[in-house]
Coordinates of C-alpha atoms in Angstrom, one line a residue:
X1 CA 15.4 79.3 72.7
X2 CA 16.9 79.2 76.2
X3 CA 18.0 75.7 75.6
X4 CA 19.6 76.7 72.3
X5 CA 21.5 79.6 74.0
X6 CA 22.5 77.3 76.8
X7 CA 23.9 74.7 74.4
X8 CA 25.7 77.4 72.4
X9 CA 27.2 78.8 75.6
X10 CA 28.3 75.3 76.7
X11 CA 29.7 74.6 73.4
X12 CA 31.8 77.9 73.5
X13 CA 32.9 77.0 77.1
X14 CA 33.9 73.5 76.0
X15 CA 35.8 74.8 73.0
X16 CA 37.7 77.4 75.1
X17 CA 38.7 74.6 77.6
X18 CA 39.9 72.4 74.7
X19 CA 41.8 75.3 73.3
X20 CA 43.4 76.2 76.6
X21 CA 44.2 72.6 77.2
X22 CA 45.8 72.2 73.8
X23 CA 47.6 75.5 74.2
X24 CA 48.9 74.4 77.6
X25 CA 50.0 71.0 76.2
X26 CA 51.9 72.7 73.4
X27 CA 53.4 75.1 75.9
X28 CA 54.5 72.2 78.1
X29 CA 56.0 70.4 75.1
X30 CA 58.0 73.5 74.2
X31 CA 59.0 73.9 77.8
X32 CA 60.1 70.3 78.0
X33 CA 62.1 70.6 74.8
X34 CA 63.6 73.8 76.1
X35 CA 64.2 72.1 79.5
X36 CA 65.9 69.2 77.8
X37 CA 68.1 71.5 75.8
X38 CA 69.1 73.2 79.0
X39 CA 69.8 69.9 80.7
X40 CA 71.9 68.9 77.7
X41 CA 73.7 72.2 77.7
X42 CA 74.4 72.0 81.5
X43 CA 75.5 68.4 81.1
X44 CA 78.1 69.4 78.4
X45 CA 81.0 69.1 80.8
X46 CA 80.2 65.5 81.7
X47 CA 79.4 64.6 78.1
X48 CA 82.8 66.0 76.9
X49 CA 84.6 64.2 79.8
X50 CA 82.8 60.9 79.0
X51 CA 84.1 61.2 75.5
X52 CA 87.6 61.9 76.6
X53 CA 87.6 59.1 79.2
X54 CA 86.1 56.5 76.9
X55 CA 88.4 57.5 74.0
X56 CA 91.4 57.1 76.4
X57 CA 90.5 53.6 77.7
X58 CA 88.8 52.0 74.7
X59 CA 90.8 53.6 71.8
X60 CA 93.9 55.5 72.8
X61 CA 95.2 52.9 75.2
X62 CA 94.9 49.7 73.1
X63 CA 96.1 51.5 70.0
X64 CA 99.1 53.0 71.8
X65 CA 100.0 49.7 73.2
X66 CA 99.8 48.2 69.7
X67 CA 101.8 50.9 68.1
X68 CA 104.6 50.7 70.7
X69 CA 104.7 46.9 70.6
X70 CA 103.7 46.4 66.9
X71 CA 106.2 43.7 66.2
X72 CA 104.9 41.5 69.0
X73 CA 101.3 41.4 67.9
X74 CA 100.1 39.0 65.3
X75 CA 97.2 41.2 64.3
X76 CA 96.7 44.3 62.1
X77 CA 95.7 47.8 63.1
X78 CA 92.4 47.3 61.6
X79 CA 91.7 44.3 64.0
X80 CA 92.3 46.6 67.0
X81 CA 90.0 49.3 65.6
X82 CA 87.2 46.9 64.6
X83 CA 87.2 45.3 68.0
X84 CA 87.4 48.4 70.2
X85 CA 85.5 51.0 68.3
X86 CA 82.0 49.5 69.1
X87 CA 83.1 49.3 72.7
X88 CA 84.1 53.0 72.7
X89 CA 80.8 54.1 71.2
X90 CA 78.7 51.9 73.6
X91 CA 80.6 53.1 76.7
X92 CA 80.3 56.8 75.6
X93 CA 76.6 56.6 75.0
X94 CA 76.0 54.7 78.3
X95 CA 78.0 57.2 80.5
X96 CA 76.6 60.3 78.7
X97 CA 73.1 59.0 79.1
X98 CA 73.7 58.4 82.9
X99 CA 74.9 61.9 83.4
X100 CA 72.0 63.5 81.4
X101 CA 69.5 61.5 83.5
X102 CA 71.2 62.4 86.8
X103 CA 71.2 66.1 85.8
X104 CA 67.5 66.0 85.3
X105 CA 66.8 64.1 88.5
X106 CA 69.1 65.6 91.1
X107 CA 71.8 68.3 90.6
X108 CA 73.7 67.3 93.7
X109 CA 73.9 63.6 92.8
X110 CA 75.0 64.7 89.3
X111 CA 77.8 66.9 90.8
X112 CA 79.1 64.1 93.1
X113 CA 79.2 61.6 90.3
X114 CA 80.8 64.1 88.0
X115 CA 83.6 64.7 90.6
X116 CA 84.2 61.0 91.2
X117 CA 84.3 60.3 87.5
X118 CA 86.8 63.1 86.9
X119 CA 89.0 61.9 89.7
X120 CA 89.0 58.3 88.2
X121 CA 89.7 59.7 84.7
X122 CA 92.7 61.8 85.7
X123 CA 94.2 59.2 88.0
X124 CA 93.9 56.6 85.4
X125 CA 95.6 58.8 82.8
X126 CA 98.5 59.5 85.2
X127 CA 98.7 55.8 86.2
X128 CA 99.0 54.5 82.7
X129 CA 101.2 57.3 81.3
X130 CA 103.7 58.0 84.0
X131 CA 103.5 55.0 86.4
X132 CA 103.7 51.9 84.2
X133 CA 107.5 51.7 83.7
X134 CA 108.3 49.2 86.4
X135 CA 105.6 46.6 85.9
X136 CA 106.4 42.9 85.8
X137 CA 106.7 41.3 82.3
X138 CA 103.6 39.7 80.8
X139 CA 105.5 36.7 79.4
X140 CA 103.6 34.0 81.4
X141 CA 105.8 33.9 84.4
X142 CA 104.2 33.8 87.9
X143 CA 104.2 37.3 89.2
X144 CA 105.2 37.9 92.8
X145 CA 103.1 41.0 93.4
X146 CA 104.7 41.6 96.8
X147 CA 107.8 42.7 95.0
X148 CA 105.9 45.5 93.4
X149 CA 104.2 46.7 96.6
X150 CA 105.6 50.3 96.2
X151 CA 103.3 50.5 93.2
X152 CA 100.3 50.3 95.6
X153 CA 101.6 53.3 97.6
X154 CA 102.0 55.3 94.4
X155 CA 98.5 54.4 93.4
X156 CA 97.1 55.5 96.7
X157 CA 99.1 58.8 96.8
X158 CA 98.0 59.6 93.3
X159 CA 94.3 59.0 94.1
X160 CA 94.5 61.0 97.3
X161 CA 96.3 64.0 95.6
X162 CA 93.8 64.2 92.7
X163 CA 90.8 63.9 95.2
X164 CA 92.2 66.6 97.4
X165 CA 92.4 69.1 94.5
X166 CA 88.8 68.3 93.6
X167 CA 87.6 68.6 97.2
X168 CA 89.1 72.0 97.5
X169 CA 87.2 73.2 94.5
X170 CA 84.0 71.7 95.9
X171 CA 84.5 73.2 99.3
X172 CA 84.5 76.7 97.9
X173 CA 81.6 75.7 95.6
X174 CA 83.2 76.9 92.5
X175 CA 80.9 74.8 90.3
X176 CA 81.3 77.1 87.2
X177 CA 85.1 76.8 87.5
X178 CA 84.9 73.1 87.9
X179 CA 82.6 72.6 84.9
X180 CA 85.0 74.8 82.8
X181 CA 88.0 73.0 84.1
X182 CA 86.5 69.5 83.3
X183 CA 85.6 70.6 79.7
X184 CA 89.0 72.3 79.1
X185 CA 91.1 69.4 80.4
X186 CA 89.0 66.8 78.7
X187 CA 89.3 68.6 75.3
X188 CA 93.1 69.1 75.8
X189 CA 93.7 65.5 76.7
X190 CA 91.6 64.2 73.8
X191 CA 93.6 66.4 71.4
X192 CA 96.8 65.1 73.0
X193 CA 95.7 61.4 72.6
X194 CA 95.0 62.0 68.9
X195 CA 98.4 63.8 68.4
X196 CA 100.3 61.0 70.2
X197 CA 98.6 58.3 68.2
X198 CA 99.4 60.0 64.9
X199 CA 103.0 60.4 65.9
X200 CA 103.6 56.9 67.4
X201 CA 101.6 55.3 64.6
X202 CA 103.7 57.1 61.9
X203 CA 107.0 56.3 63.6
X204 CA 106.2 52.6 64.1
X205 CA 104.5 52.3 60.8
X206 CA 101.6 50.9 62.8
X207 CA 98.8 52.3 60.6
X208 CA 100.0 50.1 57.7
X209 CA 100.4 46.9 59.5
X210 CA 98.0 44.9 57.4
X211 CA 99.0 41.2 57.6
X212 CA 99.1 39.8 54.1
X213 CA 101.4 37.0 55.1
X214 CA 100.8 34.3 57.8
X215 CA 103.1 31.6 59.2
X216 CA 101.3 28.4 58.5
X217 CA 102.0 24.8 59.7
X218 CA 102.2 23.7 56.1
X219 CA 105.2 21.3 55.5
X220 CA 105.9 21.1 59.2
X221 CA 106.3 17.3 59.1
X222 CA 108.2 17.2 55.7
X223 CA 111.6 15.5 55.6
X224 CA 113.7 14.9 52.5
X225 CA 115.3 11.7 51.3
X226 CA 118.2 13.8 49.9
X227 CA 119.7 16.4 52.3
X228 CA 118.1 18.0 55.4
X229 CA 119.3 20.9 57.6
X230 CA 117.1 21.0 60.8
X231 CA 117.2 23.5 63.6
X232 CA 114.9 22.9 66.6
X233 CA 115.1 25.9 68.8
X234 CA 113.9 25.4 72.4
X235 CA 113.3 28.7 74.1
X236 CA 115.1 29.6 77.3
X237 CA 116.9 26.2 77.8
X238 CA 119.9 26.9 79.9
X239 CA 123.0 24.8 79.2
X240 CA 124.2 24.6 82.8
X241 CA 120.7 23.7 84.1
X242 CA 120.4 21.0 81.5
X243 CA 123.8 19.6 82.3
X244 CA 122.7 19.0 85.8
X245 CA 119.4 17.5 84.7
X246 CA 121.2 15.0 82.4
X247 CA 122.9 13.4 85.3
X248 CA 119.4 12.4 86.5
X249 CA 118.3 11.4 83.1
X250 CA 120.9 9.1 81.2
X251 CA 118.3 8.7 78.4
X252 CA 119.0 12.2 77.3
X253 CA 122.6 11.4 76.7
X254 CA 121.7 8.3 74.8
X255 CA 119.3 10.3 72.6
X256 CA 122.2 12.6 71.8
X257 CA 124.7 9.9 71.2
X258 CA 125.6 11.1 67.7
X259 CA 125.8 14.8 68.8
X260 CA 128.5 17.1 70.1
X261 CA 127.3 19.2 73.0
X262 CA 128.9 22.6 73.2
X263 CA 128.0 23.3 76.7
X264 CA 130.2 26.5 76.9
X265 CA 128.1 28.2 74.3
X266 CA 127.3 31.9 75.0
X267 CA 124.5 33.9 73.4
X268 CA 124.6 37.5 72.2
X269 CA 121.5 38.8 74.0
X270 CA 119.5 37.7 77.0
X271 CA 116.1 37.6 75.4
X272 CA 114.4 36.3 72.2
X273 CA 113.7 39.7 70.6
X274 CA 117.3 40.5 69.8
X275 CA 118.7 37.0 69.9
X276 CA 116.8 35.6 66.8
X277 CA 117.8 38.2 64.2
X278 CA 121.4 37.9 65.5
X279 CA 121.4 34.1 65.1
X280 CA 120.3 34.5 61.5
X281 CA 122.5 37.4 60.5
X282 CA 125.5 37.6 62.8
X283 CA 125.1 41.4 62.9
X284 CA 125.0 43.2 66.2
X285 CA 122.3 45.6 67.2
X286 CA 123.5 48.6 69.2
X287 CA 120.5 50.8 69.2
X288 CA 122.0 52.7 66.2
X289 CA 118.7 52.5 64.2
X290 CA 115.2 51.4 64.3
X291 CA 114.8 47.8 65.6
X292 CA 112.2 46.8 63.0
X293 CA 114.5 47.8 60.2
X294 CA 117.3 45.7 61.7
X295 CA 115.0 42.8 62.3
X296 CA 113.7 42.8 58.7
X297 CA 117.2 43.2 57.3
X298 CA 118.5 40.2 59.4
X299 CA 116.1 37.8 57.7
X300 CA 116.3 39.5 54.2
X301 CA 120.1 39.6 54.1
X302 CA 121.1 36.6 56.2
X303 CA 124.3 35.0 54.9
X304 CA 123.0 31.7 56.2
X305 CA 119.7 31.8 54.3
X306 CA 121.6 33.0 51.2
X307 CA 123.9 30.1 51.4
X308 CA 121.0 27.6 51.8
X309 CA 119.4 29.1 48.6
X310 CA 122.7 28.9 46.8
X311 CA 122.8 25.1 47.7
X312 CA 119.2 24.6 46.4
X313 CA 117.5 24.1 49.7
X314 CA 113.7 24.5 49.9
X315 CA 113.3 26.6 53.1
X316 CA 110.6 26.5 55.8
X317 CA 110.6 28.8 58.9
X318 CA 108.3 28.2 61.8
X319 CA 108.9 31.4 63.8
X320 CA 106.0 33.5 65.2
X321 CA 108.4 36.4 65.9
X322 CA 109.5 36.7 62.3
X323 CA 108.9 40.0 60.6
X324 CA 106.4 39.5 57.8
X325 CA 108.1 41.4 55.1
X326 CA 107.5 40.4 51.5
X327 CA 111.0 39.0 51.1
X328 CA 110.2 36.4 53.8
X329 CA 107.9 34.7 51.4
X330 CA 110.9 32.8 50.3
X331 CA 110.0 30.3 53.1
X332 CA 107.5 27.8 51.7
X333 CA 105.2 27.8 54.8
X334 CA 104.8 31.6 54.9
X335 CA 102.0 32.5 52.6
X336 CA 99.4 35.2 51.9
X337 CA 96.3 34.2 53.9
X338 CA 93.2 35.9 54.8
X339 CA 92.2 35.4 58.4
X340 CA 89.4 36.2 60.9
X341 CA 89.2 36.7 64.6
X342 CA 87.5 33.6 66.1
X343 CA 85.9 35.4 68.9
X344 CA 85.3 39.2 69.1
X345 CA 84.3 38.9 72.8
X346 CA 87.5 37.1 73.7
X347 CA 89.6 39.5 71.7
X348 CA 87.9 42.4 73.5
X349 CA 88.5 40.7 76.9
X350 CA 92.2 40.2 76.1
X351 CA 92.5 43.9 75.1
X352 CA 90.7 45.0 78.2
X353 CA 93.1 43.0 80.4
X354 CA 96.1 44.5 78.6
X355 CA 94.6 48.0 79.2
X356 CA 93.9 47.2 82.7
X357 CA 97.4 45.9 83.4
X358 CA 98.8 49.3 82.3
X359 CA 96.2 51.8 83.4
X360 CA 94.4 50.3 86.4
X361 CA 95.4 50.9 90.0
X362 CA 97.9 48.4 91.5
X363 CA 95.4 46.2 93.3
X364 CA 93.4 45.6 90.1
X365 CA 96.4 44.9 87.9
X366 CA 96.8 41.3 89.2
X367 CA 93.5 40.5 87.7
X368 CA 94.5 41.8 84.3
X369 CA 97.4 39.5 83.3
X370 CA 97.4 38.3 79.8
X371 CA 100.0 36.6 77.5
X372 CA 100.8 36.7 73.8
X373 CA 99.3 33.2 73.4
X374 CA 95.9 34.6 74.5
X375 CA 96.0 36.7 71.3
X376 CA 97.8 34.1 69.2
X377 CA 95.0 31.6 69.6
X378 CA 92.3 34.0 68.3
X379 CA 93.0 33.7 64.7
X380 CA 92.1 31.3 61.9
X381 CA 92.5 31.5 58.2
X382 CA 89.4 31.7 56.0
X383 CA 90.5 28.7 53.9
X384 CA 91.1 26.5 56.9
X385 CA 94.9 26.5 56.6
X386 CA 96.4 25.8 60.1
X387 CA 98.5 28.6 61.5
X388 CA 101.7 27.7 63.3
X389 CA 101.8 27.9 67.1
X390 CA 104.9 27.6 69.2
X391 CA 103.0 25.7 71.8
X392 CA 105.0 22.7 73.2
X393 CA 102.1 20.3 73.5
X394 CA 100.7 21.2 70.0
X395 CA 104.1 20.3 68.4
X396 CA 104.6 17.2 70.5
X397 CA 101.2 15.8 69.7
X398 CA 101.7 16.3 66.0
X399 CA 104.9 14.4 66.2
X400 CA 103.2 11.5 68.1
X401 CA 100.1 11.3 66.0
X402 CA 101.5 11.6 62.5
X403 CA 104.2 10.2 60.5
X404 CA 106.8 12.4 58.7
X405 CA 106.2 13.0 55.1
X406 CA 109.1 12.1 52.7
X407 CA 109.8 14.5 49.9
X408 CA 112.6 15.1 47.3
X409 CA 115.2 17.8 47.2
X410 CA 117.2 19.5 49.8
X411 CA 115.2 20.8 52.8
X412 CA 115.9 23.4 55.5
X413 CA 113.6 23.5 58.4
X414 CA 113.7 25.8 61.4
X415 CA 111.2 25.3 64.2
X416 CA 111.0 27.5 67.3
X417 CA 108.8 26.3 70.3
X418 CA 108.3 27.3 73.9
X419 CA 110.9 25.0 75.3
X420 CA 111.5 25.8 79.0
X421 CA 110.2 29.3 78.7
X422 CA 107.6 30.6 81.1
X423 CA 104.8 30.0 81.8
X424 CA 105.8 26.9 83.7
X425 CA 103.0 24.5 82.8
X426 CA 104.4 21.2 81.6
X427 CA 105.5 17.9 83.2
X428 CA 107.9 15.5 81.6
X429 CA 105.1 14.0 79.5
X430 CA 104.3 17.5 78.1
X431 CA 101.0 17.4 79.9
X432 CA 99.7 20.8 81.3
X433 CA 99.8 20.7 85.0
X434 CA 99.3 23.3 87.9
X435 CA 102.5 22.8 89.9
X436 CA 105.0 22.9 87.1
X437 CA 108.6 24.5 87.4
X438 CA 111.5 25.4 85.3
X439 CA 112.8 21.8 85.8
X440 CA 109.6 20.2 84.6
X441 CA 109.5 22.5 81.5
X442 CA 113.1 21.4 80.9
X443 CA 112.0 17.7 81.1
X444 CA 109.1 18.4 78.7
X445 CA 111.6 20.1 76.2
X446 CA 113.8 17.0 76.3
X447 CA 110.8 14.6 75.8
X448 CA 109.8 16.6 72.7
X449 CA 113.4 16.5 71.4
X450 CA 113.7 12.8 71.9
X451 CA 110.4 12.2 70.1
X452 CA 111.6 14.4 67.2
X453 CA 114.9 12.5 66.9
X454 CA 113.0 9.2 67.1
X455 CA 110.6 10.2 64.2
X456 CA 113.6 11.3 62.1
X457 CA 115.2 7.9 62.6
X458 CA 112.0 6.1 61.8
X459 CA 111.6 8.1 58.6
X460 CA 115.1 7.3 57.4
X461 CA 116.0 11.0 57.3
X462 CA 118.2 11.0 60.4
X463 CA 121.5 10.1 58.9
X464 CA 121.3 12.4 55.8
X465 CA 120.5 15.4 58.1
X466 CA 122.4 18.2 59.9
X467 CA 120.5 18.5 63.2
X468 CA 120.9 21.3 65.6
X469 CA 119.1 21.5 69.0
X470 CA 119.7 24.9 70.4
X471 CA 118.3 27.8 72.4
X472 CA 118.2 31.5 71.9
X473 CA 119.3 32.3 75.4
X474 CA 119.8 30.7 78.8
X475 CA 117.9 31.2 82.0
X476 CA 118.4 33.2 85.2
X477 CA 116.3 34.1 88.1
X478 CA 114.7 37.5 87.3
X479 CA 115.8 39.9 84.6
X480 CA 119.4 40.0 85.5
X481 CA 122.6 39.5 83.3
X482 CA 123.6 36.4 85.3
X483 CA 122.4 33.1 84.1
X484 CA 120.9 34.0 80.7
X485 CA 124.2 33.9 78.8
X486 CA 124.6 30.2 78.5
X487 CA 122.1 28.5 76.0
X488 CA 122.2 24.9 74.9
X489 CA 123.8 23.9 71.6
X490 CA 123.8 20.2 70.4
X491 CA 124.8 19.5 66.8
X492 CA 125.2 16.5 64.5
X493 CA 126.5 16.7 60.9
X494 CA 125.6 14.7 57.8
X495 CA 126.2 11.0 58.1
X496 CA 127.7 11.5 61.5
X497 CA 127.7 8.7 64.1
X498 CA 129.5 8.3 67.4
X499 CA 129.6 5.7 70.3
X500 CA 128.4 8.4 72.7
X501 CA 127.7 12.1 73.0
X502 CA 130.8 14.3 73.0
X503 CA 131.0 17.2 75.3
X504 CA 133.1 20.2 74.3
X505 CA 133.9 23.2 76.6
X506 CA 135.4 25.2 73.7
X507 CA 134.6 28.9 74.3
X508 CA 132.1 29.3 71.4
X509 CA 129.4 31.9 70.8
X510 CA 126.4 32.7 68.8
X511 CA 128.6 35.2 66.9
X512 CA 130.4 32.0 65.5
X513 CA 127.3 30.5 64.1
X514 CA 127.4 31.9 60.5
X515 CA 130.7 30.1 60.0
X516 CA 129.5 27.0 61.7
X517 CA 126.4 26.8 59.5
X518 CA 128.5 27.1 56.4
X519 CA 130.9 24.3 57.4
X520 CA 127.9 22.1 58.2
X521 CA 126.5 22.7 54.7
X522 CA 129.9 21.7 53.3
X523 CA 129.7 18.3 55.1
X524 CA 132.0 19.2 58.0
X525 CA 131.6 17.1 61.2
X526 CA 130.2 18.6 64.3
X527 CA 133.6 18.5 66.1
X528 CA 135.2 20.7 63.4
X529 CA 132.7 23.6 62.9
X530 CA 134.2 26.1 65.3
X531 CA 137.7 27.5 65.2
X532 CA 137.8 27.7 69.0
X533 CA 139.0 24.7 70.9
X534 CA 139.0 23.6 74.5
X535 CA 141.6 25.3 76.6
X536 CA 141.5 28.5 74.5
X537 CA 141.2 31.8 76.3
X538 CA 138.7 34.2 74.9
X539 CA 136.6 37.3 75.8
X540 CA 133.1 36.9 74.4
X541 CA 130.8 39.8 73.9
X542 CA 127.4 39.8 75.6
X543 CA 124.9 42.7 75.2
X544 CA 122.4 42.8 78.1
X545 CA 119.1 44.6 78.3
X546 CA 116.0 44.3 80.4
X547 CA 113.0 43.0 78.5
X548 CA 110.0 44.4 80.5
X549 CA 111.3 47.8 81.5
X550 CA 110.0 51.0 80.1
X551 CA 113.2 51.4 78.1
X552 CA 113.2 47.7 77.0
X553 CA 116.0 47.1 74.6
X554 CA 116.5 50.8 74.2
X555 CA 119.2 50.7 76.8
X556 CA 121.9 48.0 76.3
X557 CA 124.9 47.3 78.6
X558 CA 128.0 45.5 77.2
X559 CA 129.7 42.7 79.1
X560 CA 132.6 40.5 78.4
X561 CA 132.4 36.8 79.2
X562 CA 136.0 36.1 80.4
X563 CA 135.6 32.4 81.5
X564 CA 133.1 29.6 81.2
X565 CA 129.7 30.8 80.0
X566 CA 128.1 28.9 83.0
X567 CA 130.2 30.9 85.5
X568 CA 128.2 34.0 86.4
X569 CA 131.3 35.5 87.9
X570 CA 133.0 35.6 84.4
X571 CA 130.5 38.3 83.4
X572 CA 132.5 41.6 83.4
X573 CA 130.9 44.9 82.4
X574 CA 133.0 46.8 79.9
X575 CA 131.6 50.2 80.8
X576 CA 130.1 50.7 77.3
X577 CA 126.4 51.3 76.9
X578 CA 124.2 51.8 73.9
X579 CA 121.0 53.9 74.2
X580 CA 118.5 55.2 71.7
X581 CA 118.1 59.0 71.5

């Protein structure tokens, strides 16, 4: 009986212990859940701040850059979102997780990291929003960072100022105030980011930039046995610089033996963006309206293109800066094509470099340089159609490796390649080298041109062709008015032959091109296409703007060219300026 009682007592004791242990376990679980909720609640400031900071860097920054430069990207809005959205979510989860773990482990470490994170967040926002107006251009040129050393001082002063404010708050141990301030500012900034994107995206029509059309390389090597009108545009080839180089290279003059060289040509604008639509339309842009509207209209309503169509020319246009409006499908090589991004990781890296260049502190910016070609090479069509690239070497290798294709009917072909434009990377054989210069890029441009003319002669399409070798603008040291106003212009008419190249110093200009094009179509010789002759006195209009400034083309200054276009001293400001409201 005693043993039975003892066993029953032990059983009761054991059951009580099991119950107490189970009850304690449940209680601990509830406490842990409650504790985690408290940690999560107490970490709310850091979570909201992480969301705001990640939204700014990984969504707001790339989308805002895209919207404000939408005409320079060869991608759609959906490409930016699909690339950067996973990065945003990944970064937000990572940083939020780190803050939650730190909060549970050590409140002091959590507060220190929170303060540092907030300082970086605010400093980055100010850096990218208010201190990015005077950065060097990302057009491939070698950047002399010493010229921008004042940016380093501004970055340091900014960091010190923001840090000082946070240190004062910490010194008085106003943690509740700090948490509330972090939450409030983060929410306000996130709301601001969203509103700015909606506004800028609507104004720039950035949300609807789906690319249905692509500029392909189709028909690039076609020539006609009937009539051809060819324009090869070599970017940034300066007439005065080439004239000097031609004295060292007599083979250039020989290659142009049937041409007239108008070495006193002046352009309308100093950079490609405004030069191209003016060349095709002859209409000035004076900031009186939205540029994209003007750009599209210049291609759509071009008197030159209309005249070509009236004369039954099949037209091809190899211009990566052309606005891809539906009307531009009149060019045979511009077609509806589905494409894909060849490398999401490379696309992300290019985006992050672009973001870093604008938002990072000065000493980090030099590691964030990126060019348009870094984006351009990340696309391929789903059906394997080759997209056009303006790369010098790509065009030159095509010419060397393949024969021209003979077709019937009148043909117009416009091809725009890098020419002598930065980055300087070519030698005279069009090989990519490390120690290239403007002169070696010029030599590469002439090598390509000579190969082009040679191929036209071999195909039998040389004589029955109008051939224009020109540039959109000249070249000068830095973004200054002087030096960029004198582009090359070589021209040969139908069935035109000479004993040697003719040089004309007639005061001609890009504003005369519509009339010159019409005369060439009507079989006029190259010497008779301009009304202006040597010895004529003329004031030519030149509208200057700085490409890479915060204002960009939104502030234009008018000049008169009173003498020879190569004479920088003949550039006289008129006092008139054109700015966007």
